[in-house]
Coordinates of C-alpha atoms in Angstrom, one line a residue:
R22 CA 187.9 184.9 85.0
I23 CA 188.4 188.5 83.7
G24 CA 187.2 187.5 80.1
V25 CA 186.4 190.1 77.5
L26 CA 185.4 193.5 78.9
T27 CA 184.3 196.7 77.2
R28 CA 186.9 198.9 78.8
P29 CA 190.2 198.5 80.7
Y30 CA 189.8 197.1 84.2
T31 CA 192.2 196.2 87.0
I32 CA 191.9 192.9 88.9
S33 CA 190.6 194.5 92.1
M34 CA 188.0 196.4 89.9
V35 CA 186.8 193.1 88.4
I36 CA 186.6 191.5 91.8
D37 CA 184.6 194.4 93.2
H38 CA 182.3 194.4 90.1
L39 CA 181.7 190.7 90.4
Q40 CA 180.7 191.1 94.0
D41 CA 178.4 194.0 93.1
L42 CA 176.9 191.9 90.4
K43 CA 176.2 189.1 92.7
D44 CA 174.7 191.5 95.3
Q45 CA 172.4 193.1 92.7
A46 CA 171.2 189.7 91.5
L47 CA 170.4 188.6 95.0
R48 CA 168.5 191.9 95.7
L49 CA 166.4 191.4 92.6
L50 CA 165.6 187.8 93.6
L51 CA 164.4 189.0 97.0
R52 CA 162.4 191.8 95.4
N53 CA 160.7 189.3 93.1
I54 CA 159.3 187.4 96.1
Q55 CA 155.6 187.4 96.8
E56 CA 153.5 185.9 99.6
E57 CA 150.3 183.8 99.2
T58 CA 148.2 181.9 101.7
F59 CA 147.7 178.2 100.9
N60 CA 145.4 175.6 102.4
V61 CA 148.1 172.9 102.7
S62 CA 147.2 170.9 105.8
H63 CA 145.1 168.4 103.9
R64 CA 148.1 167.6 101.6
F65 CA 150.9 167.2 104.1
K66 CA 149.2 165.8 107.3
E67 CA 152.2 163.7 108.3
E68 CA 154.5 166.8 108.1
D69 CA 152.5 169.2 110.1
E70 CA 155.5 170.2 112.3
I71 CA 157.0 172.1 109.3
M72 CA 153.6 173.1 107.8
N73 CA 152.4 175.3 110.7
S74 CA 152.5 178.4 108.5
K75 CA 150.1 178.5 105.6
T76 CA 151.5 181.8 104.2
W77 CA 154.4 180.9 102.0
S78 CA 156.8 183.0 99.9
F79 CA 157.3 182.2 96.2
S80 CA 159.3 183.6 93.3
T81 CA 157.5 185.5 90.5
L82 CA 158.6 185.7 86.9
C83 CA 159.7 189.3 87.3
S84 CA 159.2 192.4 89.4
S85 CA 156.1 193.7 87.6
I86 CA 154.2 190.4 87.5
T87 CA 153.0 189.4 91.0
E88 CA 150.3 186.9 90.3
V89 CA 152.2 184.2 88.3
Q90 CA 154.8 181.6 89.4
E91 CA 156.8 179.9 86.8
S92 CA 158.5 176.5 87.4
T93 CA 162.0 176.9 86.1
S94 CA 162.6 180.4 87.4
T95 CA 161.4 179.2 90.9
L96 CA 163.8 176.3 91.0
L97 CA 166.7 178.5 89.9
A98 CA 165.9 181.2 92.4
A99 CA 165.6 178.6 95.2
R100 CA 169.0 177.2 94.3
S101 CA 170.4 180.8 94.6
F102 CA 168.6 181.3 97.9
A103 CA 170.2 178.1 99.3
K104 CA 173.6 179.3 98.1
S105 CA 173.1 182.6 99.9
G106 CA 171.9 181.0 103.1
H107 CA 168.2 181.6 102.8
I108 CA 167.4 177.9 103.0
T109 CA 163.9 178.0 104.5
L110 CA 162.9 180.5 101.8
A111 CA 164.3 178.1 99.2
W112 CA 162.3 175.2 100.5
K113 CA 159.0 177.0 100.9
S114 CA 159.3 178.6 97.5
I115 CA 159.6 175.2 95.8
L116 CA 156.8 173.7 98.0
S117 CA 154.5 176.5 96.8
L118 CA 155.2 175.5 93.2
F119 CA 153.6 172.1 93.9
E120 CA 150.4 173.7 95.1
G121 CA 149.5 173.8 91.4
Q122 CA 150.0 170.0 90.9
R123 CA 147.0 168.2 89.6
G124 CA 145.7 165.0 91.2
D125 CA 147.1 162.9 88.4
G126 CA 150.6 164.2 89.0
F127 CA 150.7 166.8 86.1
L128 CA 152.7 169.9 87.1
P129 CA 152.0 173.0 84.9
K130 CA 154.7 175.3 83.8
Y131 CA 152.8 178.2 85.2
R132 CA 150.9 178.5 88.5
Y133 CA 148.4 181.4 88.7
S134 CA 147.3 183.0 92.0
S135 CA 143.9 182.3 93.4
K136 CA 142.9 185.9 92.5
I137 CA 143.3 185.3 88.8
I138 CA 141.6 181.9 89.0
E139 CA 138.6 183.3 91.0
E140 CA 138.3 186.3 88.6
D141 CA 138.4 183.8 85.7
N142 CA 140.9 186.0 84.0
Q143 CA 141.8 183.5 81.2
Y144 CA 144.0 185.9 79.3
Y145 CA 146.1 187.4 82.1
Y146 CA 149.2 188.8 80.3
I147 CA 152.6 187.8 81.7
G148 CA 155.1 190.1 79.9
N149 CA 157.2 189.2 76.8
S150 CA 156.0 185.7 76.8
T151 CA 154.2 183.7 74.1
V152 CA 151.7 182.4 76.8
P153 CA 148.8 184.9 77.3
G154 CA 147.2 183.3 80.4
P155 CA 145.6 180.3 82.2
Y156 CA 143.6 179.5 79.1
I157 CA 146.9 178.1 77.7
G158 CA 149.4 178.2 80.5
L159 CA 147.7 175.7 82.8
Y160 CA 148.2 173.0 80.2
L161 CA 151.9 173.4 79.5
A162 CA 154.0 170.9 81.5
A163 CA 156.9 172.2 83.5
L164 CA 160.5 171.5 82.4
P165 CA 161.5 168.5 84.6
L166 CA 164.5 170.2 86.4
H167 CA 162.8 169.6 89.8
A168 CA 164.8 166.6 91.1
S169 CA 168.1 168.1 90.1
M170 CA 167.5 171.5 91.7
V171 CA 165.9 170.1 94.9
L172 CA 168.9 167.7 95.3
D173 CA 171.2 170.8 95.0
V174 CA 169.2 172.8 97.6
F175 CA 169.5 169.9 100.0
S176 CA 173.2 169.5 99.5
L177 CA 173.6 173.3 100.2
S178 CA 171.6 173.1 103.4
A179 CA 172.7 172.0 106.8
Q180 CA 170.9 168.6 106.1
M181 CA 169.3 168.6 109.4
K182 CA 165.9 167.0 110.4
E183 CA 163.8 169.8 109.0
D184 CA 165.8 169.6 105.6
V185 CA 165.1 165.9 105.4
L186 CA 161.5 166.5 105.9
F187 CA 161.3 169.0 103.1
L188 CA 163.2 166.6 100.9
H189 CA 160.8 163.8 101.8
I190 CA 157.7 165.9 100.9
L191 CA 159.2 167.0 97.6
Y192 CA 160.4 163.5 96.7
K193 CA 156.8 162.3 96.7
S194 CA 155.5 165.2 94.6
I195 CA 158.3 165.0 92.1
L196 CA 157.9 161.2 91.8
K197 CA 154.2 161.7 91.1
F198 CA 155.0 164.3 88.4
Y199 CA 157.6 162.1 86.8
K200 CA 155.2 159.2 86.8
W201 CA 152.8 161.4 84.8
I202 CA 155.5 162.2 82.3
Q203 CA 156.3 158.4 82.0
D204 CA 152.7 157.6 81.4
N205 CA 152.2 160.4 78.8
S206 CA 154.8 159.8 76.1
P207 CA 157.9 160.9 78.1
H208 CA 160.0 161.7 75.0
F209 CA 157.6 163.6 72.9
V210 CA 156.6 167.1 74.0
H211 CA 154.8 170.2 72.9
P212 CA 156.9 172.9 71.1
W213 CA 156.5 175.3 74.0
E214 CA 157.8 172.7 76.4
T215 CA 161.2 172.9 74.8
L216 CA 164.0 175.5 74.7
W217 CA 164.0 175.9 70.9
S218 CA 164.0 179.2 69.2
S219 CA 160.7 180.1 67.4
R220 CA 162.5 180.2 64.1
S221 CA 163.5 176.6 64.4
W222 CA 159.8 175.5 64.5
V223 CA 158.7 177.0 61.2
E224 CA 159.5 173.9 59.1
P225 CA 158.6 171.2 61.7
L226 CA 155.1 172.7 62.1
K227 CA 154.3 172.8 58.4
E228 CA 152.0 169.8 58.5
V229 CA 150.1 171.2 61.4
R230 CA 149.6 174.4 59.5
L231 CA 148.1 172.4 56.6
E232 CA 145.7 170.7 58.9
I233 CA 144.6 174.0 60.4
Q234 CA 143.8 175.2 56.9
R235 CA 142.0 172.0 56.0
K236 CA 139.8 172.2 59.2
K237 CA 139.4 176.0 58.9
W238 CA 140.4 176.4 62.5
K239 CA 140.5 179.9 64.0
M240 CA 142.4 181.3 67.0
P241 CA 140.0 181.3 70.0
F242 CA 141.4 184.6 71.3
Q243 CA 143.0 187.9 70.1
V244 CA 146.8 187.7 70.4
P245 CA 148.0 190.6 72.5
T246 CA 149.9 193.4 70.7
A247 CA 152.9 193.0 73.1
I248 CA 153.2 189.4 72.1
K249 CA 153.1 190.3 68.4
Q250 CA 155.9 192.8 69.0
S251 CA 158.1 190.2 70.6
H252 CA 161.1 189.0 68.6
N253 CA 160.0 185.4 69.4
Y254 CA 156.5 185.8 67.8
I255 CA 156.0 184.2 64.4
Q256 CA 152.4 183.7 63.4
D257 CA 153.2 180.4 61.5
V258 CA 154.6 179.0 64.7
Y259 CA 152.3 180.6 67.3
E260 CA 149.0 179.5 65.9
P261 CA 150.0 175.8 65.3
C262 CA 151.3 175.7 68.9
V263 CA 148.0 177.0 70.3
Y264 CA 146.1 174.5 68.1
L265 CA 148.2 171.5 69.3
L266 CA 148.0 172.4 72.9
L267 CA 144.2 173.1 73.0
K268 CA 143.4 170.0 71.0
C269 CA 145.8 167.5 72.5
R270 CA 146.0 168.4 76.1
R271 CA 143.3 170.9 77.2
E272 CA 140.4 169.0 75.6
Y273 CA 142.0 165.5 75.9
S274 CA 140.9 164.9 72.3
S275 CA 141.4 161.6 70.6
D276 CA 141.8 163.3 67.2
P277 CA 144.7 161.7 65.3
S278 CA 146.2 165.2 64.8
C279 CA 147.0 165.1 68.5
L280 CA 149.6 162.4 67.8
Y281 CA 152.0 164.9 66.1
R282 CA 154.9 164.6 68.5
F283 CA 158.3 166.2 68.8
S284 CA 161.2 164.7 70.6
S285 CA 163.5 167.4 72.0
V286 CA 167.2 167.0 72.9
D287 CA 167.0 169.5 75.8
H288 CA 163.9 168.0 77.4
T289 CA 165.2 164.5 77.1
A290 CA 168.7 165.3 78.5
I291 CA 167.1 167.2 81.4
L292 CA 164.8 164.2 82.1
V293 CA 167.7 161.8 82.1
K294 CA 169.6 163.9 84.7
A295 CA 166.4 164.3 86.6
Y296 CA 165.8 160.5 86.9
E297 CA 169.4 160.1 88.1
D298 CA 168.9 162.7 90.8
L299 CA 165.5 161.2 91.8
L300 CA 167.4 157.9 92.5
K301 CA 170.0 159.9 94.5
M302 CA 167.2 161.5 96.5
R303 CA 165.9 158.1 97.4
E304 CA 169.3 156.9 98.5
V305 CA 169.7 160.0 100.8
L306 CA 166.3 159.4 102.4
L307 CA 167.0 155.7 102.9
G308 CA 170.2 156.7 104.5
R309 CA 168.2 158.8 106.9
H310 CA 165.9 155.8 107.6
V311 CA 162.9 157.3 105.8
T312 CA 160.4 154.8 104.4
I313 CA 159.6 155.9 100.8
E314 CA 158.2 154.6 97.6
S315 CA 160.7 153.2 95.2
A316 CA 162.0 155.3 92.3
H317 CA 162.1 153.5 88.9
Q318 CA 165.5 152.5 87.6
E319 CA 163.9 151.6 84.3
W320 CA 162.8 155.1 83.7
L321 CA 166.4 156.2 83.7
E322 CA 167.6 153.4 81.5
S323 CA 164.9 153.9 78.8
S324 CA 165.4 157.7 78.7
R325 CA 169.2 157.4 78.5
E326 CA 168.8 154.9 75.7
F327 CA 166.4 157.1 73.8
L328 CA 168.8 160.1 74.1
F329 CA 172.0 158.3 73.1
Q330 CA 170.6 156.0 70.4
N331 CA 167.6 157.8 68.9
L332 CA 168.7 161.4 69.2
W333 CA 172.4 161.1 68.2
N334 CA 173.1 161.9 64.6
E335 CA 176.3 160.4 63.3
Q336 CA 176.3 162.6 60.2
Y337 CA 176.3 165.8 62.1
Q338 CA 178.2 164.4 65.1
T339 CA 175.7 166.0 67.5
F340 CA 172.3 165.4 69.1
L341 CA 169.3 166.4 67.0
P342 CA 165.6 166.5 67.7
R343 CA 163.2 164.2 65.8
Q344 CA 159.6 164.4 64.6
L345 CA 157.1 161.5 64.8
H346 CA 154.5 161.4 62.1
T347 CA 151.3 159.4 62.4
S348 CA 151.0 158.2 58.8
P349 CA 150.6 154.4 58.2
N350 CA 154.3 154.2 57.6
S351 CA 155.2 156.2 60.7
T352 CA 158.8 157.3 60.8
K353 CA 161.0 159.5 63.1
K354 CA 162.3 162.3 60.9
W355 CA 165.4 164.3 61.9
I356 CA 164.8 167.9 62.5
V357 CA 168.0 169.4 61.1
E358 CA 167.9 172.9 62.5
P359 CA 171.0 174.6 63.9
D360 CA 169.4 175.5 67.2
A361 CA 171.7 175.9 70.3
S362 CA 169.3 173.8 72.4
I363 CA 170.9 170.7 70.9
F364 CA 173.9 171.4 73.2
V365 CA 171.7 171.0 76.3
G366 CA 172.4 167.3 75.6
L367 CA 175.6 167.9 77.6
W368 CA 173.4 168.5 80.7
T369 CA 173.7 164.8 81.6
E370 CA 177.0 162.9 81.7
I371 CA 178.2 161.6 78.3
K372 CA 180.7 158.8 78.8
N373 CA 181.8 158.8 75.2
E374 CA 184.6 161.4 75.2
S375 CA 184.7 161.8 71.4
R376 CA 181.0 162.8 71.3
V377 CA 181.7 165.4 74.0
N378 CA 184.7 166.8 72.0
N379 CA 182.7 166.9 68.7
M380 CA 179.9 168.9 70.3
A381 CA 182.3 171.2 72.1
S382 CA 184.2 171.9 68.8
K383 CA 181.0 173.1 67.1
L384 CA 180.5 175.7 69.8
M385 CA 183.9 177.3 69.0
E386 CA 183.8 177.0 65.2
R387 CA 183.1 180.1 63.1
D388 CA 182.2 178.2 60.0
G389 CA 180.7 174.7 59.4
Y390 CA 178.4 172.4 57.7
N391 CA 174.7 173.5 57.3
S392 CA 175.3 176.4 59.7
F393 CA 176.2 174.1 62.6
F394 CA 178.7 176.6 64.1
F395 CA 177.9 178.9 67.0
N396 CA 181.0 181.0 67.8
C397 CA 179.5 184.3 66.6
G398 CA 180.2 187.0 69.2
I399 CA 181.5 188.1 72.6
Y400 CA 178.2 188.0 74.5
G401 CA 177.5 184.3 74.6
I402 CA 176.2 181.4 72.5
W403 CA 173.6 182.5 70.0
S404 CA 170.3 180.8 70.0
L405 CA 170.7 180.0 66.3
G406 CA 173.7 178.6 64.5
G407 CA 175.3 180.1 61.5
C408 CA 175.5 183.5 63.0
V409 CA 172.1 184.5 61.8
P410 CA 171.4 188.2 62.0
N411 CA 168.6 189.3 64.5
S412 CA 169.1 186.1 66.5
S413 CA 169.0 186.2 70.3
I414 CA 171.1 185.2 73.3
S415 CA 169.4 183.3 76.1
P416 CA 171.3 183.5 79.5
F417 CA 169.4 180.4 80.6
L418 CA 170.5 178.4 77.6
N419 CA 174.1 179.6 78.0
Y420 CA 173.9 178.5 81.7
L421 CA 172.7 175.0 80.8
I422 CA 175.4 174.6 78.1
S423 CA 178.2 175.9 80.4
T424 CA 177.1 173.8 83.3
G425 CA 176.9 170.7 81.1
L426 CA 180.4 171.3 79.7
Y427 CA 181.8 171.6 83.2
R428 CA 179.9 168.4 84.2
N429 CA 181.6 166.6 81.3
D430 CA 185.1 167.9 82.3
V431 CA 185.4 170.5 79.6
H432 CA 186.2 173.1 82.2
G433 CA 188.0 175.7 80.1
M434 CA 185.2 176.1 77.7
A435 CA 182.6 176.0 80.5
W436 CA 184.3 179.0 82.1
Y437 CA 184.6 180.7 78.7
I438 CA 180.9 180.6 78.0
S439 CA 180.1 181.5 81.7
N440 CA 182.3 184.6 81.3
L441 CA 180.6 185.6 78.0
T442 CA 177.3 185.3 79.8
T443 CA 178.2 187.6 82.7
N444 CA 180.7 190.0 80.9
R445 CA 178.0 191.7 79.0
L446 CA 176.7 193.0 82.3
F447 CA 179.9 195.1 82.7
L448 CA 178.2 197.9 80.8
E449 CA 179.8 201.3 80.2
G450 CA 179.6 203.4 83.4
S451 CA 181.6 204.5 86.4
N452 CA 184.3 202.4 87.8
E453 CA 182.6 202.4 91.2
S454 CA 179.5 200.4 90.2
V455 CA 178.0 198.1 87.6
V456 CA 174.9 199.1 85.8
V457 CA 172.9 195.9 85.5
D458 CA 169.7 194.8 83.8
F459 CA 168.6 191.2 84.1
A460 CA 167.1 190.7 80.7
E461 CA 165.5 187.5 79.7
E462 CA 167.0 187.6 76.2
L463 CA 169.6 189.7 74.6
D464 CA 170.2 191.2 71.1
T465 CA 173.1 189.4 69.5
A466 CA 174.4 192.7 67.8
S467 CA 174.7 194.7 71.1
G468 CA 174.5 192.2 73.9
K469 CA 171.8 194.4 75.3
P470 CA 168.0 193.9 75.8
F471 CA 165.8 194.3 72.8
P472 CA 164.5 197.9 72.6
Y473 CA 160.8 196.9 73.0
M474 CA 161.2 194.7 76.0
D475 CA 158.9 195.7 78.9
S476 CA 159.8 196.0 82.6
C477 CA 159.0 192.3 83.2
A478 CA 161.5 191.1 80.6
L479 CA 164.2 193.4 82.1
T480 CA 163.8 192.1 85.7
S481 CA 163.9 188.4 85.0
T482 CA 164.1 186.1 88.0
T483 CA 165.6 183.4 85.8
T484 CA 168.4 185.6 84.6
A485 CA 169.1 187.1 88.1
A486 CA 169.4 183.5 89.5
I487 CA 171.8 182.5 86.7
V488 CA 174.0 185.5 87.2
Y489 CA 174.1 184.9 91.0
D490 CA 175.0 181.3 90.4
L491 CA 177.7 182.0 87.8
S492 CA 179.1 184.8 89.9
T493 CA 179.8 182.4 92.7
G494 CA 181.4 179.8 90.5
F495 CA 180.4 176.3 89.5
T496 CA 179.1 174.3 92.4
P497 CA 181.1 171.1 93.2
F498 CA 179.4 167.8 93.0
P499 CA 176.9 167.6 95.9
T500 CA 177.8 165.7 99.1
F501 CA 175.4 164.3 101.5
L502 CA 175.6 163.5 105.2
T503 CA 174.3 160.2 106.4
D504 CA 172.9 159.0 109.8
P505 CA 175.0 156.6 111.9
P506 CA 174.5 152.9 111.1
I507 CA 171.8 152.8 113.9
K508 CA 169.0 155.1 114.9
N509 CA 169.1 157.6 117.7
S510 CA 167.0 155.3 119.9
G511 CA 169.4 152.5 119.3
V512 CA 172.4 154.7 120.3
I513 CA 170.7 155.7 123.5
A514 CA 169.9 152.1 124.4
L515 CA 173.5 151.1 123.7
V516 CA 174.8 153.9 125.9
V517 CA 172.5 152.9 128.7
F518 CA 173.6 149.3 128.4
E519 CA 177.2 150.2 128.6
L520 CA 176.6 152.5 131.6
V521 CA 174.9 149.6 133.5
I522 CA 177.8 147.3 132.7
A523 CA 180.3 150.0 133.8
F524 CA 178.4 150.6 137.0
S525 CA 178.2 146.8 137.8
I526 CA 182.0 146.5 137.3
G527 CA 182.6 149.5 139.5
A528 CA 180.4 148.3 142.2
S529 CA 182.0 144.8 142.1
C530 CA 185.5 146.5 142.4
L531 CA 184.3 148.6 145.4
L532 CA 182.9 145.6 147.3
L533 CA 186.1 143.7 146.6
S534 CA 188.2 146.6 147.9
L535 CA 186.1 146.9 151.0
R536 CA 186.5 143.2 151.7
L537 CA 190.2 143.3 151.3
L538 CA 190.5 146.4 153.5
R539 CA 188.5 144.6 156.2
Q540 CA 190.7 141.5 156.0
E541 CA 193.8 143.7 156.3
F542 CA 192.5 145.5 159.3
Q543 CA 191.7 142.2 161.1
Q544 CA 195.2 140.8 160.4
S545 CA 196.8 144.0 161.6
E546 CA 194.8 143.9 164.9
E547 CA 195.8 140.2 165.5
A548 CA 199.5 141.1 164.9
R549 CA 199.3 144.0 167.4
Q550 CA 197.9 141.8 170.1
S551 CA 200.3 139.0 169.6
F552 CA 203.5 141.1 169.6
V553 CA 206.5 138.8 170.8
L554 CA 209.6 140.1 172.4
E555 CA 212.6 137.9 171.6
D556 CA 216.0 137.6 173.5
G557 CA 214.9 139.2 176.8
Y558 CA 212.4 141.7 175.4
F559 CA 208.8 141.7 176.7
S560 CA 206.1 139.7 175.2
V561 CA 202.3 140.2 175.5
N562 CA 201.2 136.6 175.5
S563 CA 199.0 136.3 178.5
M564 CA 196.1 138.1 180.0
D565 CA 198.3 139.2 183.0
G566 CA 200.4 141.7 181.2
N567 CA 201.8 143.4 184.3
S568 CA 203.4 140.2 185.8
N569 CA 205.2 139.6 182.5
I570 CA 206.5 143.1 182.4
N571 CA 207.7 142.9 186.1
D572 CA 209.5 139.6 185.4
A573 CA 211.1 141.2 182.4
N574 CA 212.3 144.1 184.5
S575 CA 213.7 141.8 187.2
S576 CA 215.6 139.8 184.6
I577 CA 217.1 143.0 183.2
Q578 CA 218.2 144.2 186.7
T579 CA 219.7 140.8 187.5
E580 CA 221.8 140.9 184.3

């Protein structure tokens, strides 16, 4: 696990640095925790025994933003908290995320504090992000990692009664969210609900830009300067994304333009794994004799079929996203963009070994067809294929890809990408410590953060959680404890019944023993009173014992 380092290191130095790296990541995760008071009693009445505290801790995006909670970073941080033994913090952080869930089940990507909502601060800036505030952020759906991360947290817990209660609460909320996804075109998402690079969206959004020009639509707000300076900002992508989101989700418009849909490999693969883990959550709860609503097996089957049949491209021998048009002759057009998010298709188990090998080989190639090669440097997988200059490296994307490779038994390459992701944190410095920044994205040329990144982008909760997870090694497949085949009350009743039977048998044996002892005593007494002396010895056979003894003495004297 030494990998490629920037200077000579001994094995002991590497071990010390890895430990220091893990400790720094955990310290940042704990520093990025905020507290907020929620009115939760009306939502979880049946679980009041663990809802006695209304002040919960939750993970923020970074150290400098304290009023915004983001779904994916919260889930990853909770998993790291569970790994480090802070299990209650992990549970309550996830629960706080669902305080932002709407009545119809929709779970937004961002949850804003009551302070921002009350002040109606619609353009609260959240760092080097393309989302300026609640005006847009409240209508982006969360990446559906929830079932997978919650199941991992439960497997890392002691799996006691309190953990089962948390699992039960979250199962119901997650099921509600996934039902909303299923009812609202589960395989077609907004561009900002995917992991694609902004550059990959320029061509797919061409028709939306033409529609904006035709309708003479204008941006409803001034784009912050910090967003314009971000390497992710492209005006031809940003404005169509805002247009689609406001028209299709915020205003619930029936305009045909809202039917422009994009099917993403990363979102679909994550959803397939999520449905698998939702069914496992149900099995765990049923094993603990918890009455719950049934999960839907057909959701898993339809999503898996969509991923492997509609998004696998035989020509390129990899997954590719598709675009749905709403013309009379509607077709699903392949989006042939060499974006690293296509490898998130490995997040779920792929039973076709040749497909796994074909995708893995593209990660290691330095040349290939239509820029579909990604082995470009020593700092991790680049977001864009073809080794495009000024691209970026996403630690989160590298984490999903390496975990997916490990899940599909490509362990060597999984460790290789994992090492590339963490090795860049071994920056030049003293041998005694590691100088670490937890940047959200990295420059491909240097492996360091982009120069104009603000403090939020350098203290990313997502990156810290990933570094902590990778520093502790890949987690084995989760295992779950189950209750005995009968409930606790049944066990008590059975034990009491067995004790009654044992007591009855013991009492019977005691009575029988006393009876036998009494009979033995009576027989001994009769024998003592009827002792017979044979051949001249005395015998006590009459009431006049003295005459018999005298007669015996006379006989002895005579003889």
